[in-house]
PDB file of C-alpha atoms and ligand atoms in Angstrom:
ATOM      1  CA  MET A  45     175.167 194.267  92.354  1.00 40.00           C
ATOM      2  CA  THR A  46     174.669 191.407  89.904  1.00 51.00           C
ATOM      3  CA  ASP A  47     171.139 192.531  89.042  1.00 64.00           C
ATOM      4  CA  ASP A  48     172.394 196.083  88.458  1.00 87.00           C
ATOM      5  CA  ALA A  49     175.230 194.725  86.333  1.00 92.00           C
ATOM      6  CA  THR A  50     173.081 192.534  84.102  1.00 94.00           C
ATOM      7  CA  GLY A  51     169.508 193.769  84.534  1.00 95.00           C
ATOM      8  CA  TRP A  52     169.662 196.264  81.653  1.00 96.00           C
ATOM      9  CA  PHE A  53     170.318 193.825  78.808  1.00 98.00           C
ATOM     10  CA  GLU A  54     166.799 192.384  78.432  1.00 98.00           C
ATOM     11  CA  PRO A  55     165.044 195.811  78.480  1.00 98.00           C
ATOM     12  CA  LEU A  56     167.499 197.088  75.859  1.00 98.00           C
ATOM     13  CA  TYR A  57     166.868 194.111  73.553  1.00 98.00           C
ATOM     14  CA  ALA A  58     163.108 194.505  74.059  1.00 98.00           C
ATOM     15  CA  GLN A  59     163.143 198.266  73.418  1.00 98.00           C
ATOM     16  CA  THR A  60     165.387 198.144  70.353  1.00 98.00           C
ATOM     17  CA  ALA A  61     163.321 195.265  68.919  1.00 97.00           C
ATOM     18  CA  ALA A  62     160.132 197.268  69.453  1.00 97.00           C
ATOM     19  CA  ASP A  63     161.793 200.136  67.556  1.00 97.00           C
ATOM     20  CA  GLY A  64     162.740 197.793  64.697  1.00 95.00           C
ATOM     21  CA  GLY A  65     166.452 197.790  65.525  1.00 95.00           C
ATOM     22  CA  ALA A  66     169.065 196.046  67.638  1.00 97.00           C
ATOM     23  CA  PRO A  67     171.540 196.982  70.393  1.00 97.00           C
ATOM     24  CA  PRO A  68     174.590 198.986  69.269  1.00 96.00           C
ATOM     25  CA  TRP A  69     177.005 196.055  69.535  1.00 96.00           C
ATOM     26  CA  ASN A  70     175.034 193.883  67.118  1.00 97.00           C
ATOM     27  CA  ARG A  71     176.824 192.616  63.995  1.00 95.00           C
ATOM     28  CA  ASP A  72     175.388 190.799  60.970  1.00 94.00           C
ATOM     29  CA  GLY A  73     178.452 188.546  60.709  1.00 97.00           C
ATOM     30  CA  PRO A  74     181.033 187.074  63.046  1.00 98.00           C
ATOM     31  CA  HIS A  75     183.578 189.276  64.796  1.00 98.00           C
ATOM     32  CA  GLY A  76     186.640 189.656  62.562  1.00 97.00           C
ATOM     33  CA  LEU A  77     189.014 188.435  65.270  1.00 98.00           C
ATOM     34  CA  LEU A  78     186.947 185.303  65.817  1.00 98.00           C
ATOM     35  CA  GLU A  79     187.159 184.606  62.090  1.00 98.00           C
ATOM     36  CA  GLN A  80     190.930 185.207  62.187  1.00 97.00           C
ATOM     37  CA  VAL A  81     191.497 182.641  64.940  1.00 98.00           C
ATOM     38  CA  VAL A  82     189.200 180.023  63.431  1.00 98.00           C
ATOM     39  CA  GLU A  83     190.677 180.412  59.935  1.00 98.00           C
ATOM     40  CA  ASP A  84     194.334 180.644  61.078  1.00 97.00           C
ATOM     41  CA  ARG A  85     193.972 177.541  63.227  1.00 98.00           C
ATOM     42  CA  ARG A  86     191.634 175.753  60.801  1.00 98.00           C
ATOM     43  CA  PHE A  87     189.237 174.895  63.607  1.00 98.00           C
ATOM     44  CA  ASP A  88     186.548 172.495  62.408  1.00 98.00           C
ATOM     45  CA  GLY A  89     184.185 170.490  64.564  1.00 98.00           C
ATOM     46  CA  GLY A  90     183.986 167.619  62.083  1.00 98.00           C
ATOM     47  CA  GLY A  91     180.317 167.155  62.854  1.00 98.00           C
ATOM     48  CA  THR A  92     181.078 165.528  66.188  1.00 98.00           C
ATOM     49  CA  ARG A  93     182.720 168.138  68.398  1.00 98.00           C
ATOM     50  CA  SER A  94     180.704 170.498  70.592  1.00 98.00           C
ATOM     51  CA  ALA A  95     180.876 174.267  70.913  1.00 99.00           C
ATOM     52  CA  ILE A  96     179.231 176.865  73.125  1.00 99.00           C
ATOM     53  CA  VAL A  97     178.918 180.588  72.450  1.00 99.00           C
ATOM     54  CA  VAL A  98     178.636 182.766  75.574  1.00 99.00           C
ATOM     55  CA  GLY A  99     176.353 185.836  75.675  1.00 98.00           C
ATOM     56  CA  CYS A 100     175.419 185.135  72.065  1.00 98.00           C
ATOM     57  CA  GLY A 101     173.058 188.058  71.499  1.00 98.00           C
ATOM     58  CA  LEU A 102     171.335 187.725  68.116  1.00 98.00           C
ATOM     59  CA  GLY A 103     173.550 184.825  67.065  1.00 98.00           C
ATOM     60  CA  ALA A 104     176.034 185.995  64.392  1.00 98.00           C
ATOM     61  CA  ASP A 105     179.038 184.309  66.032  1.00 98.00           C
ATOM     62  CA  ALA A 106     177.028 181.191  66.892  1.00 98.00           C
ATOM     63  CA  GLU A 107     175.870 180.736  63.291  1.00 98.00           C
ATOM     64  CA  TYR A 108     179.474 181.101  62.120  1.00 98.00           C
ATOM     65  CA  ILE A 109     180.704 178.462  64.579  1.00 98.00           C
ATOM     66  CA  ALA A 110     177.901 176.094  63.536  1.00 98.00           C
ATOM     67  CA  SER A 111     178.990 176.592  59.897  1.00 98.00           C
ATOM     68  CA  LYS A 112     182.361 175.162  60.970  1.00 98.00           C
ATOM     69  CA  ASN A 113     180.667 171.863  61.754  1.00 98.00           C
ATOM     70  CA  TYR A 114     180.429 172.166  65.527  1.00 98.00           C
ATOM     71  CA  ASN A 115     177.347 170.956  67.385  1.00 98.00           C
ATOM     72  CA  THR A 116     176.708 174.413  68.722  1.00 98.00           C
ATOM     73  CA  THR A 117     174.889 175.652  71.802  1.00 98.00           C
ATOM     74  CA  ALA A 118     174.557 179.397  72.321  1.00 99.00           C
ATOM     75  CA  PHE A 119     173.110 181.154  75.332  1.00 98.00           C
ATOM     76  CA  ASP A 120     172.189 184.575  76.548  1.00 98.00           C
ATOM     77  CA  LEU A 121     170.627 186.020  79.667  1.00 98.00           C
ATOM     78  CA  ALA A 122     168.124 188.030  77.618  1.00 98.00           C
ATOM     79  CA  PRO A 123     165.054 186.033  76.487  1.00 98.00           C
ATOM     80  CA  THR A 124     164.311 188.578  73.751  1.00 98.00           C
ATOM     81  CA  ALA A 125     167.780 188.056  72.242  1.00 98.00           C
ATOM     82  CA  ILE A 126     167.227 184.300  72.145  1.00 98.00           C
ATOM     83  CA  ARG A 127     163.765 184.681  70.615  1.00 98.00           C
ATOM     84  CA  ILE A 128     165.128 186.988  67.884  1.00 98.00           C
ATOM     85  CA  ALA A 129     168.144 184.726  67.258  1.00 98.00           C
ATOM     86  CA  ASN A 130     165.751 181.859  66.544  1.00 98.00           C
ATOM     87  CA  ASP A 131     163.477 184.090  64.429  1.00 97.00           C
ATOM     88  CA  HIS A 132     166.400 185.371  62.324  1.00 96.00           C
ATOM     89  CA  HIS A 133     167.778 181.896  61.712  1.00 97.00           C
ATOM     90  CA  PRO A 134     164.728 179.682  61.110  1.00 96.00           C
ATOM     91  CA  ASP A 135     166.838 176.823  59.704  1.00 97.00           C
ATOM     92  CA  THR A 136     169.528 177.077  62.346  1.00 98.00           C
ATOM     93  CA  ARG A 137     171.472 174.116  63.653  1.00 98.00           C
ATOM     94  CA  VAL A 138     172.343 176.138  66.779  1.00 98.00           C
ATOM     95  CA  GLN A 139     170.630 175.245  70.031  1.00 98.00           C
ATOM     96  CA  TYR A 140     169.795 178.682  71.464  1.00 98.00           C
ATOM     97  CA  GLU A 141     169.076 178.804  75.193  1.00 98.00           C
ATOM     98  CA  VAL A 142     168.290 181.379  77.854  1.00 98.00           C
ATOM     99  CA  ALA A 143     170.896 180.912  80.604  1.00 98.00           C
ATOM    100  CA  ASP A 144     172.797 183.023  83.123  1.00 98.00           C
ATOM    101  CA  LEU A 145     176.568 182.777  82.947  1.00 98.00           C
ATOM    102  CA  LEU A 146     176.629 183.315  86.707  1.00 97.00           C
ATOM    103  CA  ASP A 147     174.376 180.304  87.345  1.00 98.00           C
ATOM    104  CA  LEU A 148     175.042 177.722  84.643  1.00 98.00           C
ATOM    105  CA  PRO A 149     173.798 174.105  84.542  1.00 98.00           C
ATOM    106  CA  ASP A 150     176.206 171.653  86.227  1.00 98.00           C
ATOM    107  CA  ALA A 151     176.114 169.492  83.073  1.00 98.00           C
ATOM    108  CA  TRP A 152     177.941 172.235  81.121  1.00 98.00           C
ATOM    109  CA  ARG A 153     181.035 172.095  83.359  1.00 98.00           C
ATOM    110  CA  HIS A 154     184.134 170.928  81.374  1.00 98.00           C
ATOM    111  CA  ALA A 155     181.699 169.860  78.619  1.00 98.00           C
ATOM    112  CA  PHE A 156     182.572 171.789  75.418  1.00 98.00           C
ATOM    113  CA  ASP A 157     185.350 171.228  72.885  1.00 98.00           C
ATOM    114  CA  LEU A 158     185.215 174.866  71.803  1.00 99.00           C
ATOM    115  CA  VAL A 159     184.097 177.791  73.966  1.00 99.00           C
ATOM    116  CA  VAL A 160     183.663 181.222  72.353  1.00 99.00           C
ATOM    117  CA  GLU A 161     183.484 184.388  74.416  1.00 99.00           C
ATOM    118  CA  CYS A 162     183.123 187.683  72.528  1.00 98.00           C
ATOM    119  CA  TRP A 163     182.357 191.002  74.248  1.00 98.00           C
ATOM    120  CA  THR A 164     180.316 189.579  77.176  1.00 98.00           C
ATOM    121  CA  VAL A 165     182.906 190.022  79.915  1.00 98.00           C
ATOM    122  CA  GLN A 166     183.774 193.566  78.844  1.00 97.00           C
ATOM    123  CA  ALA A 167     180.101 194.478  79.306  1.00 97.00           C
ATOM    124  CA  LEU A 168     180.266 193.542  83.013  1.00 96.00           C
ATOM    125  CA  PRO A 169     181.778 195.500  85.925  1.00 94.00           C
ATOM    126  CA  ASP A 170     183.794 193.683  88.585  1.00 93.00           C
ATOM    127  CA  PRO A 171     182.004 192.209  90.466  1.00 93.00           C
ATOM    128  CA  PRO A 172     180.634 190.073  88.876  1.00 96.00           C
ATOM    129  CA  ARG A 173     183.219 190.064  86.055  1.00 97.00           C
ATOM    130  CA  THR A 174     185.795 187.766  87.654  1.00 98.00           C
ATOM    131  CA  ASP A 175     183.118 185.182  88.507  1.00 98.00           C
ATOM    132  CA  ALA A 176     181.905 185.410  84.899  1.00 98.00           C
ATOM    133  CA  ILE A 177     185.431 184.810  83.576  1.00 98.00           C
ATOM    134  CA  HIS A 178     185.886 181.752  85.758  1.00 98.00           C
ATOM    135  CA  ALA A 179     182.466 180.401  84.724  1.00 98.00           C
ATOM    136  CA  ILE A 180     183.547 180.681  81.072  1.00 98.00           C
ATOM    137  CA  SER A 181     186.805 178.799  81.694  1.00 98.00           C
ATOM    138  CA  ASP A 182     184.803 176.127  83.521  1.00 98.00           C
ATOM    139  CA  LEU A 183     182.948 175.292  80.289  1.00 98.00           C
ATOM    140  CA  VAL A 184     186.098 174.026  78.519  1.00 98.00           C
ATOM    141  CA  ALA A 185     186.407 170.242  78.178  1.00 98.00           C
ATOM    142  CA  PRO A 186     189.751 168.449  78.610  1.00 98.00           C
ATOM    143  CA  GLY A 187     191.569 168.926  75.317  1.00 98.00           C
ATOM    144  CA  GLY A 188     189.217 171.779  74.441  1.00 98.00           C
ATOM    145  CA  THR A 189     189.822 175.342  73.309  1.00 98.00           C
ATOM    146  CA  LEU A 190     188.642 178.697  74.634  1.00 99.00           C
ATOM    147  CA  ILE A 191     188.625 181.722  72.313  1.00 99.00           C
ATOM    148  CA  VAL A 192     188.261 185.140  73.954  1.00 98.00           C
ATOM    149  CA  ILE A 193     187.635 188.317  71.962  1.00 98.00           C
ATOM    150  CA  ALA A 194     187.481 191.695  73.709  1.00 98.00           C
ATOM    151  CA  VAL A 195     188.369 195.322  73.151  1.00 96.00           C
ATOM    152  CA  ALA A 196     191.817 195.971  74.654  1.00 96.00           C
ATOM    153  CA  ARG A 197     193.163 198.774  76.814  1.00 94.00           C
ATOM    154  CA  ASP A 198     196.473 200.044  75.464  1.00 89.00           C
ATOM    155  CA  ASP A 199     197.935 200.263  78.970  1.00 89.00           C
ATOM    156  CA  ASP A 200     197.701 198.371  82.223  1.00 86.00           C
ATOM    157  CA  GLY A 201     195.341 200.884  83.772  1.00 90.00           C
ATOM    158  CA  ASP A 202     192.239 200.068  85.756  1.00 91.00           C
ATOM    159  CA  ASP A 203     189.579 198.391  83.634  1.00 93.00           C
ATOM    160  CA  SER A 204     186.871 198.194  86.278  1.00 85.00           C
ATOM    161  CA  ALA A 205     186.249 201.804  87.334  1.00 81.00           C
ATOM    162  CA  PRO A 206     182.488 201.949  87.912  1.00 78.00           C
ATOM    163  CA  ASP A 207     182.021 204.957  85.642  1.00 79.00           C
ATOM    164  CA  GLY A 208     184.345 203.594  82.947  1.00 82.00           C
ATOM    165  CA  GLY A 209     181.814 201.473  81.090  1.00 90.00           C
ATOM    166  CA  PRO A 210     180.042 199.590  79.748  1.00 94.00           C
ATOM    167  CA  PRO A 211     181.933 198.545  77.821  1.00 95.00           C
ATOM    168  CA  TRP A 212     185.174 198.390  79.777  1.00 96.00           C
ATOM    169  CA  PHE A 213     188.229 197.942  77.552  1.00 96.00           C
ATOM    170  CA  LEU A 214     190.130 195.081  79.179  1.00 97.00           C
ATOM    171  CA  ASN A 215     193.726 195.027  80.394  1.00 97.00           C
ATOM    172  CA  ALA A 216     196.182 192.128  80.276  1.00 97.00           C
ATOM    173  CA  ALA A 217     195.611 191.192  83.928  1.00 97.00           C
ATOM    174  CA  THR A 218     191.912 190.646  83.265  1.00 98.00           C
ATOM    175  CA  ILE A 219     192.562 188.493  80.184  1.00 98.00           C
ATOM    176  CA  ALA A 220     195.024 186.466  82.295  1.00 98.00           C
ATOM    177  CA  LYS A 221     192.167 185.511  84.641  1.00 98.00           C
ATOM    178  CA  PHE A 222     190.793 183.150  81.975  1.00 98.00           C
ATOM    179  CA  ALA A 223     193.751 180.876  82.782  1.00 98.00           C
ATOM    180  CA  HIS A 224     191.846 179.447  85.712  1.00 97.00           C
ATOM    181  CA  ASP A 225     191.505 176.022  87.309  1.00 94.00           C
ATOM    182  CA  GLY A 226     193.605 174.104  84.767  1.00 97.00           C
ATOM    183  CA  VAL A 227     192.977 176.276  81.689  1.00 98.00           C
ATOM    184  CA  GLU A 228     196.232 177.531  80.136  1.00 98.00           C
ATOM    185  CA  PRO A 229     197.108 180.239  77.589  1.00 98.00           C
ATOM    186  CA  VAL A 230     198.114 179.096  74.098  1.00 98.00           C
ATOM    187  CA  ASP A 231     198.317 182.330  72.102  1.00 98.00           C
ATOM    188  CA  VAL A 232     197.275 185.707  73.538  1.00 98.00           C
ATOM    189  CA  ARG A 233     197.649 188.743  71.273  1.00 97.00           C
ATOM    190  CA  ARG A 234     196.701 192.422  71.415  1.00 96.00           C
ATOM    191  CA  VAL A 235     196.090 193.256  67.751  1.00 96.00           C
ATOM    192  CA  PRO A 236     194.308 195.883  65.604  1.00 95.00           C
ATOM    193  CA  ASP A 237     190.571 195.414  66.077  1.00 93.00           C
ATOM    194  CA  PRO A 238     189.013 194.694  62.655  1.00 92.00           C
ATOM    195  CA  GLU A 239     185.752 196.245  63.890  1.00 89.00           C
ATOM    196  CA  ALA A 240     187.533 199.641  64.269  1.00 88.00           C
ATOM    197  CA  PRO A 241     191.174 199.209  63.123  1.00 83.00           C
ATOM    198  CA  GLU A 242     192.094 202.903  63.143  1.00 84.00           C
ATOM    199  CA  GLN A 243     190.704 203.476  66.618  1.00 89.00           C
ATOM    200  CA  ARG A 244     191.584 200.636  68.909  1.00 92.00           C
ATOM    201  CA  ARG A 245     193.092 197.218  69.462  1.00 95.00           C
ATOM    202  CA  GLY A 246     191.448 194.006  70.500  1.00 97.00           C
ATOM    203  CA  TRP A 247     192.348 190.846  72.349  1.00 98.00           C
ATOM    204  CA  ARG A 248     192.404 187.603  70.396  1.00 98.00           C
ATOM    205  CA  ALA A 249     193.185 184.988  72.995  1.00 98.00           C
ATOM    206  CA  GLU A 250     193.326 181.236  72.632  1.00 98.00           C
ATOM    207  CA  LEU A 251     193.522 179.021  75.717  1.00 98.00           C
ATOM    208  CA  THR A 252     193.177 175.311  76.348  1.00 98.00           C
ATOM    209  CA  ARG A 253     192.434 172.818  79.072  1.00 98.00           C
ATOM    210  CA  PRO A 254     195.082 170.144  78.458  1.00 98.00           C
ATOM    211  CA  ALA A 255     193.701 166.663  77.883  1.00 97.00           C
ATOM    212  CA  ALA A 256     193.696 164.540  81.034  1.00 81.00           C
TER     213      ALA A 256
HETATM  214  C1  SAM B 479     177.911 193.505  74.551  1.00 51.15           C
HETATM  215  S1  SAM B 479     176.810 192.201  74.286  1.00 51.15           S
HETATM  216  C2  SAM B 479     177.732 191.171  73.141  1.00 51.15           C
HETATM  217  C3  SAM B 479     176.856 190.208  72.381  1.00 51.15           C
HETATM  218  C4  SAM B 479     177.601 189.269  71.425  1.00 51.15           C
HETATM  219  N1  SAM B 479     178.482 188.364  72.138  1.00 51.15           N
HETATM  220  C5  SAM B 479     178.361 190.063  70.405  1.00 51.15           C
HETATM  221  O1  SAM B 479     179.592 189.941  70.329  1.00 51.15           O
HETATM  222  O2  SAM B 479     177.721 190.812  69.657  1.00 51.15           O
HETATM  223  C6  SAM B 479     176.883 191.247  75.812  1.00 51.15           C
HETATM  224  C7  SAM B 479     175.893 190.116  75.794  1.00 51.15           C
HETATM  225  O3  SAM B 479     176.056 189.346  76.975  1.00 51.15           O
HETATM  226  C8  SAM B 479     174.803 189.028  77.500  1.00 51.15           C
HETATM  227  N2  SAM B 479     174.986 188.794  78.937  1.00 51.15           N
HETATM  228  C9  SAM B 479     175.326 189.700  79.888  1.00 51.15           C
HETATM  229  N3  SAM B 479     175.409 189.125  81.088  1.00 51.15           N
HETATM  230  C10 SAM B 479     175.113 187.813  80.903  1.00 51.15           C
HETATM  231  C11 SAM B 479     175.018 186.696  81.773  1.00 51.15           C
HETATM  232  N4  SAM B 479     175.237 186.812  83.095  1.00 51.15           N
HETATM  233  N5  SAM B 479     174.692 185.496  81.254  1.00 51.15           N
HETATM  234  C12 SAM B 479     174.457 185.363  79.920  1.00 51.15           C
HETATM  235  N6  SAM B 479     174.530 186.380  79.045  1.00 51.15           N
HETATM  236  C13 SAM B 479     174.851 187.604  79.531  1.00 51.15           C
HETATM  237  C14 SAM B 479     173.930 190.227  77.168  1.00 51.15           C
HETATM  238  O4  SAM B 479     172.551 189.962  77.215  1.00 51.15           O
HETATM  239  C15 SAM B 479     174.437 190.570  75.772  1.00 51.15           C
HETATM  240  O5  SAM B 479     173.746 189.860  74.775  1.00 51.15           O
END
């Protein structure tokens, strides 16, 4: 199931790159909701704090987080995405890595002051979505912050029907799963999605792992 769920990303990056393009979700700049949270909360890494960007694709969100003075790691399952992210940002301060969210290095557990998840989980069916959500929460250091951005369902209907995605618009119960193993919600909102404000709403969720 996991291979079926995630095996199509690398071929899509490779094919669209060969055609001179990019996958349909690609953006040149950060997601508007990520910008909203970071600006509203004045998040700044001060040159010392660490951040990790999950399923980073071609790196727009990762470059934005690095510009906020975080020592930024960004990872994706697809080697072609990571190669292009490096090619597009030759002077980057981001450490781009190929890694599988469902099999992360032990050293990343509870290791990052800021964890950014945008649109990865909604691209996965369940399974393996719940395992992916818990792996993301696991990255948050004590005292750290998790930001989750996803397209929202307007109701509490099923968000995992096999023929419903990808992407699957996520319901409140799925977003609640990020509050896992000590991670707690801070501010979870279903708001107009700046990427398509007339058409849909999005989740902007902030969570934390309280300092020990
Ligand atoms: C819909 S795209 C979103 C990309 C980017 N976050 C954005 O907002 O544009 C989902 C991304 O998650 C990556 N991905 C999917 N499953 C993954 C996994 N198990 N581990 C790491 N990355 C994964 C895909 O390769 C793809 O780049």
